Short mmCIF file of C-alpha atoms in Angstrom, two decimals:
data_model
loop_
_atom_site.label_atom_id
_atom_site.label_comp_id
_atom_site.label_asym_id
_atom_site.label_seq_id
_atom_site.Cartn_x
_atom_site.Cartn_y
_atom_site.Cartn_z
CA UNK A 945 -53.87 -26.34 -1.28
CA UNK A 946 -52.24 -23.12 -0.17
CA UNK A 947 -53.02 -21.17 2.95
CA UNK A 948 -52.91 -17.48 2.27
CA UNK A 949 -52.68 -14.15 3.96
CA UNK A 950 -56.12 -13.09 5.11
CA UNK A 951 -55.26 -9.47 5.64
CA UNK A 952 -56.80 -7.16 8.21
CA UNK A 953 -60.55 -6.87 8.66
CA UNK A 954 -62.28 -5.07 5.90
CA UNK A 955 -63.21 -1.50 6.43
CA UNK A 956 -66.78 -0.68 5.55
CA UNK A 957 -66.93 0.48 1.98
CA UNK A 958 -69.62 1.39 -0.48
CA UNK A 959 -70.57 -1.57 -2.62
CA UNK A 960 -68.56 -1.44 -5.82
CA UNK A 961 -70.70 -2.61 -8.76
CA UNK A 962 -67.58 -4.06 -10.37
CA UNK A 963 -66.47 -6.01 -7.30
CA UNK A 964 -67.29 -9.45 -8.76
CA UNK A 965 -65.15 -8.70 -11.78
CA UNK A 966 -62.47 -7.66 -9.31
CA UNK A 967 -62.78 -11.11 -7.75
CA UNK A 968 -62.03 -12.61 -11.17
CA UNK A 969 -58.81 -10.56 -11.36
CA UNK A 970 -57.70 -11.57 -7.85
CA UNK A 971 -58.56 -15.23 -8.40
CA UNK A 972 -56.72 -15.21 -11.75
CA UNK A 973 -53.53 -14.05 -10.02
CA UNK A 974 -53.82 -16.68 -7.28
CA UNK A 975 -54.58 -19.36 -9.87
CA UNK A 976 -51.34 -18.44 -11.66
CA UNK A 977 -49.29 -18.86 -8.47
CA UNK A 978 -50.93 -22.17 -7.51
CA UNK A 979 -50.83 -23.58 -11.04
CA UNK A 980 -47.12 -22.78 -11.26
CA UNK A 981 -46.27 -25.26 -8.50
CA UNK A 982 -47.57 -28.32 -10.35
CA UNK A 983 -47.06 -27.25 -13.95
CA UNK A 984 -43.28 -27.12 -13.42
CA UNK A 985 -43.23 -30.60 -11.85
CA UNK A 986 -44.54 -32.13 -15.08
CA UNK A 987 -42.00 -30.16 -17.16
CA UNK A 988 -39.01 -30.97 -14.94
CA UNK A 989 -37.78 -34.18 -16.65
CA UNK A 990 -37.75 -32.40 -20.03
CA UNK A 991 -36.01 -29.33 -18.59
CA UNK A 992 -33.39 -31.52 -16.90
CA UNK A 993 -32.54 -33.25 -20.19
CA UNK A 994 -32.49 -29.99 -22.14
CA UNK A 995 -30.26 -28.06 -19.72
CA UNK A 996 -28.09 -30.96 -18.55
CA UNK A 997 -28.96 -30.76 -14.84
CA UNK A 998 -27.59 -33.40 -12.49
CA UNK A 999 -29.97 -35.55 -10.48
CA UNK A 1000 -28.67 -33.91 -7.32
CA UNK A 1001 -29.30 -30.36 -8.56
CA UNK A 1002 -32.69 -30.84 -10.25
CA UNK A 1003 -34.51 -30.28 -6.93
CA UNK A 1004 -33.50 -26.59 -7.03
CA UNK A 1005 -36.11 -25.98 -9.73
CA UNK A 1006 -38.68 -26.69 -7.00
CA UNK A 1007 -36.87 -25.55 -3.86
CA UNK A 1008 -35.63 -22.21 -5.23
CA UNK A 1009 -39.28 -21.23 -5.69
CA UNK A 1010 -40.66 -22.62 -2.42
CA UNK A 1011 -37.77 -21.24 -0.36
CA UNK A 1012 -38.14 -17.71 -1.69
CA UNK A 1013 -41.94 -17.86 -1.50
CA UNK A 1014 -42.11 -19.27 2.02
CA UNK A 1015 -39.17 -17.31 3.39
CA UNK A 1016 -40.44 -13.94 2.18
CA UNK A 1017 -44.20 -14.36 2.55
CA UNK A 1018 -44.38 -12.65 5.94
CA UNK A 1019 -42.30 -9.76 4.59
CA UNK A 1020 -44.60 -9.54 1.56
CA UNK A 1021 -47.54 -8.83 3.85
CA UNK A 1022 -45.62 -6.04 5.58
CA UNK A 1023 -44.68 -4.52 2.21
CA UNK A 1024 -48.36 -4.55 1.22
CA UNK A 1025 -49.18 -2.67 4.43
CA UNK A 1026 -46.45 -0.14 3.74
CA UNK A 1027 -47.00 0.73 0.06
CA UNK A 1028 -50.62 -0.35 -0.45
CA UNK A 1029 -52.21 -3.64 -1.48
CA UNK A 1030 -53.09 -2.73 -5.06
CA UNK A 1031 -49.63 -1.36 -5.82
CA UNK A 1032 -47.96 -4.44 -4.27
CA UNK A 1033 -50.34 -6.68 -6.21
CA UNK A 1034 -49.39 -5.08 -9.54
CA UNK A 1035 -45.66 -5.14 -8.72
CA UNK A 1036 -45.98 -8.82 -7.86
CA UNK A 1037 -47.75 -9.58 -11.14
CA UNK A 1038 -45.24 -7.72 -13.29
CA UNK A 1039 -42.28 -9.24 -11.48
CA UNK A 1040 -43.73 -12.76 -11.65
CA UNK A 1041 -44.27 -12.40 -15.41
CA UNK A 1042 -40.73 -11.09 -15.95
CA UNK A 1043 -39.23 -13.92 -13.87
CA UNK A 1044 -41.31 -16.43 -15.85
CA UNK A 1045 -39.98 -15.02 -19.12
CA UNK A 1046 -36.43 -15.28 -17.79
CA UNK A 1047 -36.99 -18.88 -16.75
CA UNK A 1048 -38.52 -19.80 -20.10
CA UNK A 1049 -35.47 -18.41 -21.88
CA UNK A 1050 -33.00 -20.13 -19.51
CA UNK A 1051 -29.86 -21.40 -21.23
CA UNK A 1052 -28.24 -22.93 -18.14
CA UNK A 1053 -29.48 -24.63 -14.95
CA UNK A 1054 -28.27 -21.68 -12.84
CA UNK A 1055 -30.34 -19.27 -14.94
CA UNK A 1056 -33.44 -21.40 -14.42
CA UNK A 1057 -32.80 -21.72 -10.67
CA UNK A 1058 -32.40 -17.94 -10.39
CA UNK A 1059 -35.59 -17.30 -12.35
CA UNK A 1060 -37.52 -19.72 -10.12
CA UNK A 1061 -36.20 -17.92 -7.03
CA UNK A 1062 -37.35 -14.59 -8.50
CA UNK A 1063 -40.78 -16.11 -9.14
CA UNK A 1064 -40.91 -17.03 -5.46
CA UNK A 1065 -39.94 -13.49 -4.41
CA UNK A 1066 -42.74 -11.91 -6.44
CA UNK A 1067 -45.24 -14.63 -5.43
CA UNK A 1068 -44.51 -13.63 -1.83
CA UNK A 1069 -45.66 -10.10 -2.73
CA UNK A 1070 -48.61 -11.32 -4.77
CA UNK A 1071 -50.27 -13.81 -2.41
CA UNK A 1072 -50.80 -11.61 0.69
CA UNK A 1073 -51.83 -8.55 -1.31
CA UNK A 1074 -54.34 -10.59 -3.34
CA UNK A 1075 -56.17 -11.90 -0.31
CA UNK A 1076 -56.01 -8.55 1.48
CA UNK A 1077 -57.65 -6.96 -1.59
CA UNK A 1078 -60.31 -9.65 -1.47
CA UNK A 1079 -61.00 -8.83 2.19
CA UNK A 1080 -61.33 -5.11 1.54
CA UNK A 1081 -63.40 -5.53 -1.65
CA UNK A 1082 -66.12 -7.63 0.02
CA UNK A 1083 -67.29 -6.15 3.33
CA UNK A 1084 -70.78 -7.70 3.47
CA UNK A 1085 -70.54 -11.00 5.46
CA UNK A 1086 -72.70 -12.97 3.03
CA UNK A 1087 -70.81 -11.71 0.00
CA UNK A 1088 -67.48 -12.35 1.74
CA UNK A 1089 -68.40 -15.98 2.39
CA UNK A 1090 -69.35 -16.47 -1.25
CA UNK A 1091 -66.25 -14.66 -2.54
CA UNK A 1092 -63.87 -16.63 -0.32
CA UNK A 1093 -65.58 -19.86 -1.36
CA UNK A 1094 -65.10 -19.08 -5.06
CA UNK A 1095 -61.51 -17.99 -4.42
CA UNK A 1096 -60.72 -21.15 -2.46
CA UNK A 1097 -62.25 -23.41 -5.09
CA UNK A 1098 -60.24 -21.79 -7.89
CA UNK A 1099 -57.04 -21.96 -5.84
CA UNK A 1100 -57.59 -25.64 -5.04
CA UNK A 1101 -58.42 -26.51 -8.66
CA UNK A 1102 -55.24 -24.78 -9.82
CA UNK A 1103 -53.15 -27.77 -8.76
CA UNK A 1104 -55.20 -30.11 -10.96
CA UNK A 1105 -55.13 -27.64 -13.85
CA UNK A 1106 -51.35 -27.41 -13.53
CA UNK A 1107 -50.90 -31.13 -14.13
CA UNK A 1108 -53.00 -31.03 -17.29
CA UNK A 1109 -51.71 -27.72 -18.69
CA UNK A 1110 -48.13 -28.75 -17.92
CA UNK A 1111 -48.63 -32.03 -19.75
CA UNK A 1112 -50.20 -30.41 -22.81
CA UNK A 1113 -47.60 -27.63 -23.10
CA UNK A 1114 -44.62 -29.93 -22.54
CA UNK A 1115 -45.86 -32.56 -24.97
CA UNK A 1116 -47.09 -30.35 -27.81
CA UNK A 1117 -44.78 -27.31 -27.46
CA UNK A 1118 -41.91 -27.69 -24.98
CA UNK A 1119 -41.17 -27.28 -21.27
CA UNK A 1120 -40.34 -23.58 -21.64
CA UNK A 1121 -43.99 -22.78 -22.33
CA UNK A 1122 -44.82 -23.98 -18.82
CA UNK A 1123 -43.14 -20.74 -17.71
CA UNK A 1124 -44.11 -18.51 -20.64
CA UNK A 1125 -47.80 -19.30 -20.02
CA UNK A 1126 -47.72 -17.08 -16.92
CA UNK A 1127 -47.17 -13.96 -19.02
CA UNK A 1128 -50.68 -13.63 -20.56
CA UNK A 1129 -52.21 -14.45 -17.14
CA UNK A 1130 -50.21 -11.64 -15.55
CA UNK A 1131 -50.92 -9.11 -18.32
CA UNK A 1132 -54.67 -9.72 -18.05
CA UNK A 1133 -54.54 -9.43 -14.26
CA UNK A 1134 -52.55 -6.16 -14.37
CA UNK A 1135 -55.06 -4.59 -16.76
CA UNK A 1136 -57.91 -5.81 -14.59
CA UNK A 1137 -56.27 -4.53 -11.41
CA UNK A 1138 -55.94 -0.99 -12.77
CA UNK A 1139 -59.51 -0.89 -14.06
CA UNK A 1140 -61.45 -2.88 -11.44
CA UNK A 1141 -59.71 -2.87 -8.03
CA UNK A 1142 -59.87 -0.20 -5.36
CA UNK A 1143 -57.57 0.13 -2.38
CA UNK A 1144 -56.81 2.24 0.63
CA UNK A 1145 -53.44 4.02 0.92
CA UNK A 1146 -50.57 2.17 2.56
CA UNK A 1147 -49.63 2.71 6.20
CA UNK A 1148 -46.56 4.92 6.36
CA UNK A 1149 -45.82 3.81 9.93
CA UNK A 1150 -45.37 0.13 8.91
CA UNK A 1151 -41.78 -1.07 9.33
CA UNK A 1152 -39.93 -3.91 7.65
CA UNK A 1153 -37.98 -6.38 9.76
CA UNK A 1154 -34.98 -6.63 7.44
CA UNK A 1155 -32.68 -8.35 9.99
CA UNK A 1156 -35.40 -10.93 10.57
CA UNK A 1157 -35.65 -11.63 6.84
CA UNK A 1158 -31.87 -12.00 6.47
CA UNK A 1159 -31.55 -14.31 9.47
CA UNK A 1160 -34.60 -16.45 8.68
CA UNK A 1161 -34.02 -16.81 4.96
CA UNK A 1162 -30.28 -17.25 5.41
CA UNK A 1163 -30.83 -20.09 7.86
CA UNK A 1164 -33.33 -21.85 5.60
CA UNK A 1165 -31.11 -21.51 2.50
CA UNK A 1166 -28.13 -22.92 4.42
CA UNK A 1167 -30.25 -25.85 5.64
CA UNK A 1168 -31.63 -26.74 2.20
CA UNK A 1169 -28.26 -26.20 0.51
CA UNK A 1170 -26.71 -28.55 3.07
CA UNK A 1171 -29.22 -31.25 2.18
CA UNK A 1172 -28.53 -30.72 -1.51
CA UNK A 1173 -24.73 -30.98 -1.10
CA UNK A 1174 -24.96 -34.10 1.09
CA UNK A 1175 -25.53 -36.32 -1.95
CA UNK A 1176 -22.39 -35.52 -3.98
CA UNK A 1177 -20.14 -34.80 -0.98
CA UNK A 1178 -21.41 -37.11 1.76
CA UNK A 1179 -23.11 -36.31 5.04
CA UNK A 1180 -19.81 -35.99 6.95
CA UNK A 1181 -18.20 -33.58 4.46
CA UNK A 1182 -16.86 -30.43 6.21
CA UNK A 1183 -18.87 -28.10 3.92
CA UNK A 1184 -22.11 -29.99 4.58
CA UNK A 1185 -21.53 -29.95 8.35
CA UNK A 1186 -20.63 -26.24 8.19
CA UNK A 1187 -23.85 -25.46 6.30
CA UNK A 1188 -25.94 -27.27 8.91
CA UNK A 1189 -24.10 -25.43 11.72
CA UNK A 1190 -24.67 -22.06 10.00
CA UNK A 1191 -28.36 -22.94 9.58
CA UNK A 1192 -28.74 -23.71 13.29
CA UNK A 1193 -26.97 -20.49 14.32
CA UNK A 1194 -28.93 -18.26 11.94
CA UNK A 1195 -32.32 -19.78 12.81
CA UNK A 1196 -31.56 -19.52 16.55
CA UNK A 1197 -30.55 -15.88 16.00
CA UNK A 1198 -33.82 -15.34 14.09
CA UNK A 1199 -35.86 -16.58 17.07
CA UNK A 1200 -33.83 -14.42 19.46
CA UNK A 1201 -34.27 -11.34 17.25
CA UNK A 1202 -38.04 -11.84 17.00
CA UNK A 1203 -38.29 -11.34 20.77
CA UNK A 1204 -36.56 -7.94 20.47
CA UNK A 1205 -37.51 -6.51 17.07
CA UNK A 1206 -39.76 -3.39 17.19
CA UNK A 1207 -42.08 -4.92 14.56
CA UNK A 1208 -41.12 -8.60 14.34
CA UNK A 1209 -41.59 -10.54 11.14
CA UNK A 1210 -43.11 -13.39 13.17
CA UNK A 1211 -44.62 -12.36 16.54
CA UNK A 1212 -43.71 -15.38 18.66
CA UNK A 1213 -46.94 -15.31 20.69
CA UNK A 1214 -48.67 -16.66 17.57
CA UNK A 1215 -46.81 -19.97 17.74
CA UNK A 1216 -46.83 -20.29 21.53
CA UNK A 1217 -50.40 -21.59 21.38
CA UNK A 1218 -50.24 -25.40 21.59
CA UNK A 1219 -52.91 -26.10 18.99
CA UNK A 1220 -51.57 -23.55 16.51
CA UNK A 1221 -47.99 -24.81 16.87
CA UNK A 1222 -49.18 -28.41 16.49
CA UNK A 1223 -51.06 -27.56 13.30
CA UNK A 1224 -48.05 -25.80 11.78
CA UNK A 1225 -45.64 -28.63 12.60
CA UNK A 1226 -48.15 -31.17 11.25
CA UNK A 1227 -48.49 -29.16 8.04
CA UNK A 1228 -44.73 -28.89 7.56
CA UNK A 1229 -44.15 -32.63 8.12
CA UNK A 1230 -47.06 -33.59 5.84
CA UNK A 1231 -45.79 -31.42 2.99
CA UNK A 1232 -42.22 -32.76 3.36
CA UNK A 1233 -43.55 -36.15 2.30
CA UNK A 1234 -45.98 -34.86 -0.33
CA UNK A 1235 -43.52 -32.67 -2.28
CA UNK A 1236 -40.97 -35.48 -2.39
CA UNK A 1237 -43.63 -37.83 -3.71
CA UNK A 1238 -44.58 -35.37 -6.49
CA UNK A 1239 -40.96 -35.21 -7.63
CA UNK A 1240 -40.36 -38.98 -7.61
CA UNK A 1241 -43.66 -39.96 -9.20
CA UNK A 1242 -43.18 -37.44 -12.01
CA UNK A 1243 -39.82 -39.01 -12.86
CA UNK A 1244 -41.07 -42.56 -12.28
CA UNK A 1245 -44.00 -42.15 -14.66
CA UNK A 1246 -42.08 -40.29 -17.38
CA UNK A 1247 -38.60 -41.84 -17.18
CA UNK A 1248 -39.21 -45.38 -15.90
CA UNK A 1249 -42.68 -46.17 -17.27
CA UNK A 1250 -42.17 -43.91 -20.34
CA UNK A 1251 -45.46 -42.03 -19.94
CA UNK A 1252 -45.87 -38.89 -22.02
CA UNK A 1253 -46.02 -35.56 -20.10
CA UNK A 1254 -49.78 -35.33 -20.76
CA UNK A 1255 -50.43 -38.88 -19.54
CA UNK A 1256 -48.34 -38.12 -16.46
CA UNK A 1257 -50.52 -35.11 -15.69
CA UNK A 1258 -53.67 -37.20 -16.10
CA UNK A 1259 -52.21 -39.88 -13.81
CA UNK A 1260 -52.08 -37.37 -10.93
CA UNK A 1261 -55.71 -36.26 -11.28
CA UNK A 1262 -57.24 -39.00 -9.06
CA UNK A 1263 -55.07 -37.79 -6.20
CA UNK A 1264 -56.20 -34.18 -6.68
CA UNK A 1265 -59.84 -35.34 -6.76
CA UNK A 1266 -59.24 -37.29 -3.55
CA UNK A 1267 -57.77 -34.22 -1.84
CA UNK A 1268 -60.86 -32.17 -2.75
CA UNK A 1269 -63.17 -34.99 -1.62
CA UNK A 1270 -61.38 -35.46 1.68
CA UNK A 1271 -61.39 -31.73 2.35
CA UNK A 1272 -64.86 -30.63 1.21
CA UNK A 1273 -66.97 -33.77 1.64
CA UNK A 1274 -65.42 -35.40 4.72
CA UNK A 1275 -63.43 -32.91 6.82
CA UNK A 1276 -65.77 -29.96 6.27
CA UNK A 1277 -68.78 -32.09 7.31
CA UNK A 1278 -67.14 -33.78 10.32
CA UNK A 1279 -65.12 -30.92 11.82
CA UNK A 1280 -68.12 -29.31 13.61
CA UNK A 1281 -68.74 -32.67 15.34
CA UNK A 1282 -65.27 -34.03 16.13
CA UNK A 1283 -62.01 -32.53 17.32
CA UNK A 1284 -59.51 -31.59 14.59
CA UNK A 1285 -57.02 -34.26 15.62
CA UNK A 1286 -59.69 -36.91 15.01
CA UNK A 1287 -59.37 -35.95 11.34
CA UNK A 1288 -55.68 -35.07 11.20
CA UNK A 1289 -54.37 -38.30 12.77
CA UNK A 1290 -56.35 -40.67 10.50
CA UNK A 1291 -55.48 -38.41 7.57
CA UNK A 1292 -51.75 -38.74 8.16
CA UNK A 1293 -52.10 -42.49 8.75
CA UNK A 1294 -53.92 -42.86 5.42
CA UNK A 1295 -51.29 -40.77 3.62
CA UNK A 1296 -48.49 -42.80 5.21
CA UNK A 1297 -50.26 -45.99 4.15
CA UNK A 1298 -50.39 -44.72 0.58
CA UNK A 1299 -46.66 -44.06 0.73
CA UNK A 1300 -46.02 -47.60 1.99
CA UNK A 1301 -47.92 -49.00 -1.00
CA UNK A 1302 -45.68 -46.95 -3.31
CA UNK A 1303 -42.56 -48.49 -1.76
CA UNK A 1304 -43.53 -51.75 -3.49
CA UNK A 1305 -43.29 -50.28 -7.01
CA UNK A 1306 -40.90 -51.84 -9.52
CA UNK A 1307 -39.60 -50.96 -12.98
CA UNK A 1308 -42.78 -52.37 -14.54
CA UNK A 1309 -45.55 -51.70 -12.00
CA UNK A 1310 -49.11 -51.44 -13.30
CA UNK A 1311 -50.70 -48.04 -12.75
CA UNK A 1312 -54.27 -49.21 -12.09
CA UNK A 1313 -53.44 -51.88 -9.50
CA UNK A 1314 -50.24 -50.59 -7.85
CA UNK A 1315 -49.99 -46.79 -8.27
CA UNK A 1316 -53.60 -45.57 -8.38
CA UNK A 1317 -54.67 -46.98 -4.95
CA UNK A 1318 -51.67 -45.31 -3.33
CA UNK A 1319 -52.44 -41.92 -4.92
CA UNK A 1320 -56.09 -42.11 -3.82
CA UNK A 1321 -55.13 -42.96 -0.23
CA UNK A 1322 -52.61 -40.13 -0.09
CA UNK A 1323 -55.11 -37.67 -1.54
CA UNK A 1324 -57.80 -38.59 0.98
CA UNK A 1325 -55.29 -38.37 3.81
CA UNK A 1326 -54.09 -34.93 2.75
CA UNK A 1327 -57.65 -33.69 2.32
CA UNK A 1328 -58.59 -34.91 5.79
CA UNK A 1329 -55.55 -33.11 7.22
CA UNK A 1330 -55.31 -29.79 5.39
CA UNK A 1331 -58.80 -28.47 6.12
CA UNK A 1332 -58.68 -28.85 9.95
CA UNK A 1333 -55.09 -27.56 9.98
CA UNK A 1334 -56.03 -24.24 8.37
CA UNK A 1335 -59.28 -23.96 10.34
CA UNK A 1336 -57.69 -24.65 13.73
CA UNK A 1337 -54.47 -22.69 13.18
CA UNK A 1338 -56.35 -19.48 12.29
CA UNK A 1339 -59.22 -19.79 14.80
CA UNK A 1340 -59.62 -17.37 17.68
CA UNK A 1341 -56.77 -14.96 16.90
CA UNK A 1342 -57.10 -11.20 17.25
CA UNK A 1343 -57.83 -9.31 14.01
CA UNK A 1344 -54.42 -7.62 14.11
CA UNK A 1345 -52.79 -11.07 14.00
CA UNK A 1346 -55.06 -12.72 11.44
CA UNK A 1347 -52.88 -11.93 8.45
CA UNK A 1348 -49.58 -12.98 9.97
CA UNK A 1349 -51.17 -16.18 11.33
CA UNK A 1350 -52.48 -17.26 7.94
CA UNK A 1351 -49.17 -16.36 6.33
CA UNK A 1352 -47.28 -18.39 8.95
CA UNK A 1353 -49.33 -21.49 8.12
CA UNK A 1354 -48.55 -20.98 4.44
CA UNK A 1355 -44.88 -20.42 5.28
CA UNK A 1356 -44.72 -23.75 7.14
CA UNK A 1357 -46.19 -25.39 4.03
CA UNK A 1358 -43.65 -23.85 1.64
CA UNK A 1359 -40.68 -24.49 3.95
CA UNK A 1360 -41.80 -28.09 4.37
CA UNK A 1361 -41.84 -28.42 0.59
CA UNK A 1362 -38.32 -26.98 0.33
CA UNK A 1363 -36.85 -29.24 3.00
CA UNK A 1364 -38.72 -32.31 1.78
CA UNK A 1365 -37.71 -31.92 -1.86
CA UNK A 1366 -34.03 -31.35 -1.00
CA UNK A 1367 -33.77 -34.05 1.69
CA UNK A 1368 -35.68 -36.81 -0.11
CA UNK A 1369 -34.01 -36.09 -3.47
CA UNK A 1370 -30.62 -36.43 -1.78
CA UNK A 1371 -31.65 -39.74 -0.20
CA UNK A 1372 -33.03 -41.06 -3.50
CA UNK A 1373 -30.07 -40.08 -5.69
CA UNK A 1374 -27.49 -41.26 -3.16
CA UNK A 1375 -29.21 -44.62 -2.66
CA UNK A 1376 -29.60 -45.09 -6.41
CA UNK A 1377 -25.89 -44.47 -7.02
CA UNK A 1378 -24.94 -46.97 -4.31
CA UNK A 1379 -27.31 -49.61 -5.71
CA UNK A 1380 -26.05 -49.19 -9.28
CA UNK A 1381 -22.40 -49.37 -8.22
CA UNK A 1382 -23.05 -52.58 -6.26
CA UNK A 1383 -25.12 -54.37 -8.94
CA UNK A 1384 -23.46 -53.29 -12.18
CA UNK A 1385 -21.39 -56.46 -12.67
CA UNK A 1386 -22.55 -57.24 -16.21
CA UNK A 1387 -22.10 -54.34 -18.67
CA UNK A 1388 -24.74 -55.81 -20.98
CA UNK A 1389 -27.39 -55.23 -18.27
CA UNK A 1390 -26.41 -51.62 -17.62
CA UNK A 1391 -29.69 -50.05 -18.79
CA UNK A 1392 -31.78 -52.47 -16.70
CA UNK A 1393 -29.62 -52.04 -13.58
CA UNK A 1394 -29.79 -48.25 -13.89
CA UNK A 1395 -33.60 -48.36 -14.07
CA UNK A 1396 -33.74 -50.71 -11.09
CA UNK A 1397 -31.35 -48.46 -9.18
CA UNK A 1398 -33.46 -45.37 -9.87
CA UNK A 1399 -36.62 -47.10 -8.62
CA UNK A 1400 -34.76 -48.47 -5.59
CA UNK A 1401 -33.69 -44.93 -4.68
CA UNK A 1402 -37.26 -43.68 -4.99
CA UNK A 1403 -38.64 -46.46 -2.77
CA UNK A 1404 -36.05 -45.84 -0.03
CA UNK A 1405 -36.87 -42.11 -0.03
CA UNK A 1406 -40.60 -42.90 0.01
CA UNK A 1407 -40.08 -45.12 3.09
CA UNK A 1408 -38.53 -42.08 4.78
CA UNK A 1409 -41.50 -39.94 3.67
CA UNK A 1410 -43.91 -42.52 5.11
CA UNK A 1411 -42.08 -42.32 8.43
CA UNK A 1412 -42.24 -38.52 8.42
CA UNK A 1413 -46.01 -38.70 7.88
CA UNK A 1414 -46.30 -41.09 10.83
CA UNK A 1415 -44.43 -38.48 12.87
CA UNK A 1416 -46.96 -35.89 11.66
CA UNK A 1417 -49.77 -38.14 12.93
CA UNK A 1418 -48.02 -38.38 16.32
CA UNK A 1419 -47.54 -34.60 16.55
CA UNK A 1420 -51.20 -33.98 15.67
CA UNK A 1421 -52.38 -36.55 18.22
CA UNK A 1422 -50.27 -35.15 21.07
CA UNK A 1423 -50.32 -31.40 20.42
CA UNK A 1424 -53.68 -30.56 18.78
CA UNK A 1425 -56.17 -30.82 21.64
CA UNK A 1426 -58.77 -28.30 20.41
CA UNK A 1427 -62.44 -29.28 20.70
CA UNK A 1428 -64.90 -29.26 17.81
CA UNK A 1429 -65.57 -25.64 16.78
CA UNK A 1430 -69.22 -25.69 17.92
CA UNK A 1431 -68.13 -26.68 21.43
CA UNK A 1432 -65.41 -24.07 21.73
CA UNK A 1433 -65.89 -21.12 24.03
CA UNK A 1434 -66.66 -18.10 21.84
CA UNK A 1435 -63.56 -16.08 21.16
CA UNK A 1436 -63.31 -12.48 22.27
CA UNK A 1437 -62.20 -11.55 18.78
CA UNK A 1438 -63.68 -12.48 15.42
CA UNK A 1439 -62.27 -15.57 13.81
CA UNK A 1440 -60.49 -14.71 10.58
CA UNK A 1441 -61.09 -16.52 7.37
CA UNK A 1442 -58.48 -18.74 5.81
CA UNK A 1443 -58.39 -20.24 2.39
CA UNK A 1444 -56.93 -23.66 1.85
#
């Protein structure tokens, strides 16, 4: 479910007899990064109880990671160009393992938030270097297609594996092992990288856009922090308003700087294309709703319905299967025949419909009749949407821009997750508190009113998510006007590959 950096075109190389084992190493690293997104969701209720996090602050376990990952992904690609892909890959693995160990040993919420942010930093080094190594390892077109297919399948299945592994580790060990489990993955990948992967030297003339990183990341952190503080302080609080103002100023300065930087972090001509911009906005809006849903449903299943962590992980599997079905069996077959928006618009409508079904949940909803149909609809909708988004956003760009284009799509996904988790969590917790305060007239019913208030907060936030997905459908319908790929005029430059 992640778009990734596709790197520059592969230089012709002699066939390495160990290249397929090298693919295993690269895929193992990507699997670790993808798995980490869902494995932590399942562990979050246990971690919140253990460390005493507030409902308003719990979202930072998710957003600290997605903010750092998304905000630094473009820089990670530049670093790989500068110091070499293999070296960046190994640094990313070692750093990710160390940050995971720190998070597993966390004694306070702040320590866990910091460790998750460090994981995001090193994931931003790991993801672009991994896919660049894949591009340079497989130069034969037929082998490349097979390698990217295997890589994409493993990356997509990582989300499903995360739900199950997270449930097993949390239930039979404890939530800390959901972070410690990354260490053996990373050790195996580092050993494999040194013994199996080859790389060309880095480009000494590559330059890092440090002002761009500071402006872009600073603006995003201020925006997400503003959403997080809106719940305890109120939307009109001076600090909250100041954070939003700082976010607007920094992000506007980031755009201005990108027009003047010698080697911009985000060349603006990439997002001036109507179809590409439409795909990225659609992706960001879709993920805003999806990440919020993951957070609420994890808590709903474990806290309200009292599911075990393992049963919670299993409950998410039908949605993951639906995403894979929608992407590989429907979108992949129809995209050569219909325009991408003919898949993206129905996809977002289906996902929004699934969200609307979830707004009807109560403190004692039945999974099979009330939750499962919604998860299946959302999964199909996301599968219909994600595949044409990645295909259309990365089609027809020059080879020199292929890496930054793929990374920009992934960045929009991670930033959408950060904003969605912070915004929707604030809406849910604030609405819950208001409901409980208004209905807690009989102290003997406190436990029941609290449960009802929690579910009420979730349903209000899910209504907002459903509206955001409708907006995504509107954006896709109005902005993405590309024709089916087989009818497109052949591009002057090769079309890069993207993995979703």
